[in-house]
Tab-separated table of C-alpha atoms in Angstrom:
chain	number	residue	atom	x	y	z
A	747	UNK	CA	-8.675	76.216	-52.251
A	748	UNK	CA	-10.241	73.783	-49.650
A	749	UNK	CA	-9.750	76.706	-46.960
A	750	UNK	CA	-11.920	79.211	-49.000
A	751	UNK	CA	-14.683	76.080	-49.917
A	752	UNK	CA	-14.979	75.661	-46.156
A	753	UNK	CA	-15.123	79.188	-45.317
A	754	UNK	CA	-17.866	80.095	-48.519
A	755	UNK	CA	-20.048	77.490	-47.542
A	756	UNK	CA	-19.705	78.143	-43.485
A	757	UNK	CA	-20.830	81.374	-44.211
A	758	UNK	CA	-23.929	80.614	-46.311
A	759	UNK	CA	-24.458	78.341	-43.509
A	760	UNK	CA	-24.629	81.085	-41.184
A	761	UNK	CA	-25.937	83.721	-42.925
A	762	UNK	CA	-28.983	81.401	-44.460
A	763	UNK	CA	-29.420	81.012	-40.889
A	764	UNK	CA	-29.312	84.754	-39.786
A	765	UNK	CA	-31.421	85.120	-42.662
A	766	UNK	CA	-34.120	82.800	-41.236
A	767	UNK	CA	-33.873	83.893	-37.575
A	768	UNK	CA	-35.050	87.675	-39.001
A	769	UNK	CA	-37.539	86.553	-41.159
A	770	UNK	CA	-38.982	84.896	-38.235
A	771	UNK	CA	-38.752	87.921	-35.987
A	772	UNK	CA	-40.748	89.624	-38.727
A	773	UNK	CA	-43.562	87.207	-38.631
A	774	UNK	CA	-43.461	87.390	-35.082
A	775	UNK	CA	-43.955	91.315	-35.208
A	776	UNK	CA	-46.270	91.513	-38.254
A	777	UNK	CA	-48.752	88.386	-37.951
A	778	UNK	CA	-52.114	88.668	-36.831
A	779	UNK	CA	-52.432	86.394	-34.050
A	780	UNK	CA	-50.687	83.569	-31.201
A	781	UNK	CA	-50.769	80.861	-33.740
A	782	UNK	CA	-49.532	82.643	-36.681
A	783	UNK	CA	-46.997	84.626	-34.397
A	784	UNK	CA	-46.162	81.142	-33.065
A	785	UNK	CA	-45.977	79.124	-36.219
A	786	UNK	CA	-43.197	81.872	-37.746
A	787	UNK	CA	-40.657	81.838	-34.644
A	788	UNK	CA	-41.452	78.063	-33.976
A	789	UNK	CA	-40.061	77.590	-37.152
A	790	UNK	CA	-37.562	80.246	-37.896
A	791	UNK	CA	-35.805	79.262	-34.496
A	792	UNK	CA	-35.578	75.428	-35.753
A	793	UNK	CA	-34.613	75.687	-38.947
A	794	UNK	CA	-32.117	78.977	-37.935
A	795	UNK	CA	-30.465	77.329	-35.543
A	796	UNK	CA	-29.772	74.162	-37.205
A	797	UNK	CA	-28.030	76.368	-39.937
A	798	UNK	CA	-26.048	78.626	-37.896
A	799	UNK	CA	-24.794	76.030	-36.085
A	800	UNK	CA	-24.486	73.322	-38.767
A	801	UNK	CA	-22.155	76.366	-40.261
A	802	UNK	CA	-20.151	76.542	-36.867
A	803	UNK	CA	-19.382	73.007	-36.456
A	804	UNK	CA	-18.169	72.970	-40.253
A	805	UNK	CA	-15.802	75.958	-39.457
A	806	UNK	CA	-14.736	74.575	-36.512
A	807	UNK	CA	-13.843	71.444	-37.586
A	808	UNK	CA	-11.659	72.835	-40.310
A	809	UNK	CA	-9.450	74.748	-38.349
A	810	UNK	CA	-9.395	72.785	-35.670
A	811	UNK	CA	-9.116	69.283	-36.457
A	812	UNK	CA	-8.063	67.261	-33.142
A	813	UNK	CA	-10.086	65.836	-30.530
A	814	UNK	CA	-10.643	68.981	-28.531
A	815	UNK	CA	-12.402	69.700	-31.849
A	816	UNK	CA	-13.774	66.625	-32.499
A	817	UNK	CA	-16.062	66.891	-29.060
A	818	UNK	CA	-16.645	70.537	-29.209
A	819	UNK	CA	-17.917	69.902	-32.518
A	820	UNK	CA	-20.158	67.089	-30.936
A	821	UNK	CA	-20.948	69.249	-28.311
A	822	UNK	CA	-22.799	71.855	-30.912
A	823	UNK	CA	-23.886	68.680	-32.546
A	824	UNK	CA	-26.017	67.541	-29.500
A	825	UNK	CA	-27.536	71.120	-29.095
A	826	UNK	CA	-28.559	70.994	-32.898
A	827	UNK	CA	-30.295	67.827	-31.971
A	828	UNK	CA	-31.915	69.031	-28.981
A	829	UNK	CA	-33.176	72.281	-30.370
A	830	UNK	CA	-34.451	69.963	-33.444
A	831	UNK	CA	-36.711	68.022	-31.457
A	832	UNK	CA	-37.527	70.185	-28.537
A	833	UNK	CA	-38.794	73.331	-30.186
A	834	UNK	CA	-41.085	71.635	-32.263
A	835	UNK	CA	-42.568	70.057	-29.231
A	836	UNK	CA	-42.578	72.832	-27.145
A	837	UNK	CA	-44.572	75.071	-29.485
A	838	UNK	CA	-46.959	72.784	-30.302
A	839	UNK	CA	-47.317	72.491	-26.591
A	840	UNK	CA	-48.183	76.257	-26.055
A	841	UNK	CA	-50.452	76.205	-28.497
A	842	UNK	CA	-51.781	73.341	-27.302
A	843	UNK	CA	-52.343	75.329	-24.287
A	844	UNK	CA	-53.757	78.531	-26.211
A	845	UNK	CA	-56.076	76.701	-27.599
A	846	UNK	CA	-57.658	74.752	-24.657
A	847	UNK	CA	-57.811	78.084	-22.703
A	848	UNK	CA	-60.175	79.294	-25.224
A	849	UNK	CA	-57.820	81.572	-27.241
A	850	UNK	CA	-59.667	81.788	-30.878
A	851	UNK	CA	-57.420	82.137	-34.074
A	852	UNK	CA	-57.859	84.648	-36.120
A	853	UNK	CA	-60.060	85.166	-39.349
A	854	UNK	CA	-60.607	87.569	-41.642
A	855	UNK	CA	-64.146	87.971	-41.210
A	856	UNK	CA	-64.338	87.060	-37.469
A	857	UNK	CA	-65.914	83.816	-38.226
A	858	UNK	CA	-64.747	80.881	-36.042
A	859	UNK	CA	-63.196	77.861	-37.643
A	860	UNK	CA	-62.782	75.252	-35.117
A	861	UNK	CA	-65.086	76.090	-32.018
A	862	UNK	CA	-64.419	72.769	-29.738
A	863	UNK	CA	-61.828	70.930	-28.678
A	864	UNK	CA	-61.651	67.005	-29.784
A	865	UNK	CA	-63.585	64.626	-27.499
A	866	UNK	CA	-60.443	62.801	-25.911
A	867	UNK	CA	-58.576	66.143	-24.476
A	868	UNK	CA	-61.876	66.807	-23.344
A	869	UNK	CA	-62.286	63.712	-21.376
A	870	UNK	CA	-58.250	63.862	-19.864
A	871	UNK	CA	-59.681	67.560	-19.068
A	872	UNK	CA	-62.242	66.254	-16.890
A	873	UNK	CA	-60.813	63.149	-15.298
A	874	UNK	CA	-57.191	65.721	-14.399
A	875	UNK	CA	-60.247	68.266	-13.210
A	876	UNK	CA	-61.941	65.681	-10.763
């Protein structure tokens, strides 16, 4: 009974993460622009690969309940963490990036929407520049 509880939910786990993971890889292929196109696999990866993995380590701890398991299931534990606050960071660092370079998001009607950057980045700009 327990056996087939762990397995069912390991496998939502996983799937819900598969799931995720394409979704994103459709937004990726069928939004307009960087930031949209970045917003969809920014999050898809996060939230993906805290479920596939969050499915792994429940597996894995089930069948293999020692210590080998215990760290191995620490191990996928850390990377969880890692992706969960790198990612994040990382995409908001690209479009960061985008953005200062002068790539302009896209609008319907080809009006811009924010047309400067904010006063401070503009000032680290020029100090890094000089």
């Amino acid at each position: 009974m327990l056996e087939e509880l762990i397995t069912w939910v390991s496998s939502v786990l996983i799937i819900s993460g598969l799931f995720v993971f394409f979704c994103a890889a459709i937004g990726f292929l069928r939004f307009p622009d960087f930031y949209t196109r970045m917003h969809a696999t920014g999050k898809g990866d996060t939230l993906g690969i805290l479920l596939v993995l969050s499915g792994l380590i429940l597996y894995g701890l089930y069948k293999d309940f020692s210590w080998m398991g215990l760290i191995k299931a620490v191990k996928i534990l850390t990377l969880v963490v890692f992706w969960y606050v790198a990612s994040p960071t990382a995409t908001h660092a690209l479009l960061r990036a985008a953005f200062e370079s002068g790539i302009e998001p896209y609008t319907k009607n080809g009006r811009v929407i924010i047309d400067k950057v904010d006063t401070d980045c503009e000032d680290k700009k020029n100090v890094r520049d000089t």
